[in-house]
Every structure is written in C-alpha cells, then in structure tokens.
PDB file of C-alpha atoms in Angstrom:
ATOM      1  CA  UNK A 215      20.351   7.094 -17.624  1.00  0.00           C
ATOM      2  CA  UNK A 216      20.614   5.148 -14.343  1.00  0.00           C
ATOM      3  CA  UNK A 217      20.703   8.625 -12.436  1.00  0.00           C
ATOM      4  CA  UNK A 218      17.604   9.697 -14.262  1.00  0.00           C
ATOM      5  CA  UNK A 219      15.607   6.555 -12.980  1.00  0.00           C
ATOM      6  CA  UNK A 220      16.665   7.410  -9.413  1.00  0.00           C
ATOM      7  CA  UNK A 221      15.305  10.869  -9.695  1.00  0.00           C
ATOM      8  CA  UNK A 222      11.686   9.677  -9.803  1.00  0.00           C
ATOM      9  CA  UNK A 223      11.470   7.862  -6.443  1.00  0.00           C
ATOM     10  CA  UNK A 224      13.665  10.611  -4.798  1.00  0.00           C
ATOM     11  CA  UNK A 225      11.476  13.270  -5.993  1.00  0.00           C
ATOM     12  CA  UNK A 226       8.448  11.409  -4.708  1.00  0.00           C
ATOM     13  CA  UNK A 227       9.991  10.931  -1.418  1.00  0.00           C
ATOM     14  CA  UNK A 228      10.788  14.684  -0.938  1.00  0.00           C
ATOM     15  CA  UNK A 229       7.505  15.448  -2.008  1.00  0.00           C
ATOM     16  CA  UNK A 230       5.785  13.253   0.519  1.00  0.00           C
ATOM     17  CA  UNK A 231       8.144  14.276   3.291  1.00  0.00           C
ATOM     18  CA  UNK A 232       7.867  18.033   2.764  1.00  0.00           C
ATOM     19  CA  UNK A 233       5.849  19.729   5.562  1.00  0.00           C
ATOM     20  CA  UNK A 234       2.821  21.587   4.371  1.00  0.00           C
ATOM     21  CA  UNK A 235       0.063  23.483   6.141  1.00  0.00           C
ATOM     22  CA  UNK A 236      -3.319  21.521   6.364  1.00  0.00           C
ATOM     23  CA  UNK A 237      -5.702  24.505   6.038  1.00  0.00           C
ATOM     24  CA  UNK A 238      -8.305  22.019   7.430  1.00  0.00           C
ATOM     25  CA  UNK A 239     -10.252  21.376  10.590  1.00  0.00           C
ATOM     26  CA  UNK A 240     -10.157  17.785  11.921  1.00  0.00           C
ATOM     27  CA  UNK A 241     -12.515  17.406  14.715  1.00  0.00           C
ATOM     28  CA  UNK A 242     -11.912  14.844  17.491  1.00  0.00           C
ATOM     29  CA  UNK A 243     -14.465  12.376  15.858  1.00  0.00           C
ATOM     30  CA  UNK A 244     -12.330  11.994  12.722  1.00  0.00           C
ATOM     31  CA  UNK A 245     -10.037   9.526  14.404  1.00  0.00           C
ATOM     32  CA  UNK A 246     -12.867   7.508  15.746  1.00  0.00           C
ATOM     33  CA  UNK A 247     -14.410   7.330  12.117  1.00  0.00           C
ATOM     34  CA  UNK A 248     -11.012   6.269  10.616  1.00  0.00           C
ATOM     35  CA  UNK A 249     -10.643   3.503  13.266  1.00  0.00           C
ATOM     36  CA  UNK A 250     -14.299   2.371  12.628  1.00  0.00           C
ATOM     37  CA  UNK A 251     -13.748   2.095   8.846  1.00  0.00           C
ATOM     38  CA  UNK A 252     -10.456  -0.012   9.449  1.00  0.00           C
ATOM     39  CA  UNK A 253     -12.300  -2.220  11.979  1.00  0.00           C
ATOM     40  CA  UNK A 254     -15.201  -2.544   9.453  1.00  0.00           C
ATOM     41  CA  UNK A 255     -12.907  -3.421   6.524  1.00  0.00           C
ATOM     42  CA  UNK A 256     -11.246  -6.201   8.869  1.00  0.00           C
ATOM     43  CA  UNK A 257     -14.540  -7.596   9.905  1.00  0.00           C
ATOM     44  CA  UNK A 258     -15.839  -7.707   6.098  1.00  0.00           C
ATOM     45  CA  UNK A 259     -12.555  -9.298   5.007  1.00  0.00           C
ATOM     46  CA  UNK A 260     -13.145 -11.946   8.046  1.00  0.00           C
ATOM     47  CA  UNK A 261     -16.593 -12.689   6.917  1.00  0.00           C
ATOM     48  CA  UNK A 262     -15.582 -13.138   3.307  1.00  0.00           C
ATOM     49  CA  UNK A 263     -12.841 -15.558   4.339  1.00  0.00           C
ATOM     50  CA  UNK A 264     -15.326 -17.365   6.614  1.00  0.00           C
ATOM     51  CA  UNK A 265     -17.950 -17.583   3.894  1.00  0.00           C
ATOM     52  CA  UNK A 266     -15.493 -18.967   1.361  1.00  0.00           C
ATOM     53  CA  UNK A 267     -13.204 -20.908   3.646  1.00  0.00           C
ATOM     54  CA  UNK A 268     -13.858 -24.380   2.044  1.00  0.00           C
ATOM     55  CA  UNK A 269     -13.319 -23.093  -1.537  1.00  0.00           C
ATOM     56  CA  UNK A 270      -9.981 -21.351  -0.276  1.00  0.00           C
ATOM     57  CA  UNK A 271      -9.129 -24.664   1.486  1.00  0.00           C
ATOM     58  CA  UNK A 272      -9.864 -26.737  -1.595  1.00  0.00           C
ATOM     59  CA  UNK A 273      -7.302 -24.798  -3.587  1.00  0.00           C
ATOM     60  CA  UNK A 274      -4.559 -26.059  -1.484  1.00  0.00           C
ATOM     61  CA  UNK A 275      -5.733 -29.564  -0.715  1.00  0.00           C
ATOM     62  CA  UNK A 276      -4.288 -32.395  -2.770  1.00  0.00           C
ATOM     63  CA  UNK A 277      -7.119 -34.643  -4.234  1.00  0.00           C
ATOM     64  CA  UNK A 278      -6.775 -38.369  -3.982  1.00  0.00           C
ATOM     65  CA  UNK A 279      -6.050 -40.085  -7.363  1.00  0.00           C
ATOM     66  CA  UNK A 280      -9.018 -41.855  -8.916  1.00  0.00           C
ATOM     67  CA  UNK A 281      -9.089 -45.573  -8.223  1.00  0.00           C
ATOM     68  CA  UNK A 282     -10.859 -46.645 -11.256  1.00  0.00           C
ATOM     69  CA  UNK A 283     -14.038 -46.277 -13.254  1.00  0.00           C
ATOM     70  CA  UNK A 284     -16.276 -48.329 -10.802  1.00  0.00           C
ATOM     71  CA  UNK A 285     -17.394 -50.899 -13.468  1.00  0.00           C
ATOM     72  CA  UNK A 286     -15.598 -53.773 -11.673  1.00  0.00           C
ATOM     73  CA  UNK A 287     -17.388 -53.076  -8.320  1.00  0.00           C
ATOM     74  CA  UNK A 288     -20.729 -53.901  -9.592  1.00  0.00           C
ATOM     75  CA  UNK A 289     -20.081 -56.920 -11.746  1.00  0.00           C
ATOM     76  CA  UNK A 290     -21.847 -60.075 -10.476  1.00  0.00           C
TER      77      UNK A 290
END
C-alpha cells in the first residue's frame, strides 16, 4: 500500500519533466506580457495591503483592558 502512494507523485514528476514539443509560436513580446502581469499582480497586492493596513495591524495588536464602566468618573 505504501508503494502505491508513492507512485502518484512519482508519475506526476515524470510527466512534468518529460520533454515535449511545444508546437506553438511564442513571439518576443510574450515574455514582456508575462512580466507585466507579474508586476501588475504585485502592484495590486501592495495596494490592497496599503488600503487595509490598519485592519491587518489591528488583528495583531493587543487591546488594553477596560478600566471600568466610567460611572465613577462623572459622579459629583
């Protein structure tokens, strides 16, 4: 049974590493399109983090314990 579990990842590895013909034409601008997509992804992630930074920071910040109800402060 143990050898059977190892065959799945091994078969996937062999499939991914096997050389195949592409039968496609990739022009020089394809590389710049991929790089542009990656840069755009990082820019959008940075904008999302910047937009929600205080909410993200609030998850990790400890809140001070409540000091009381405040009824004693206003008593005359």
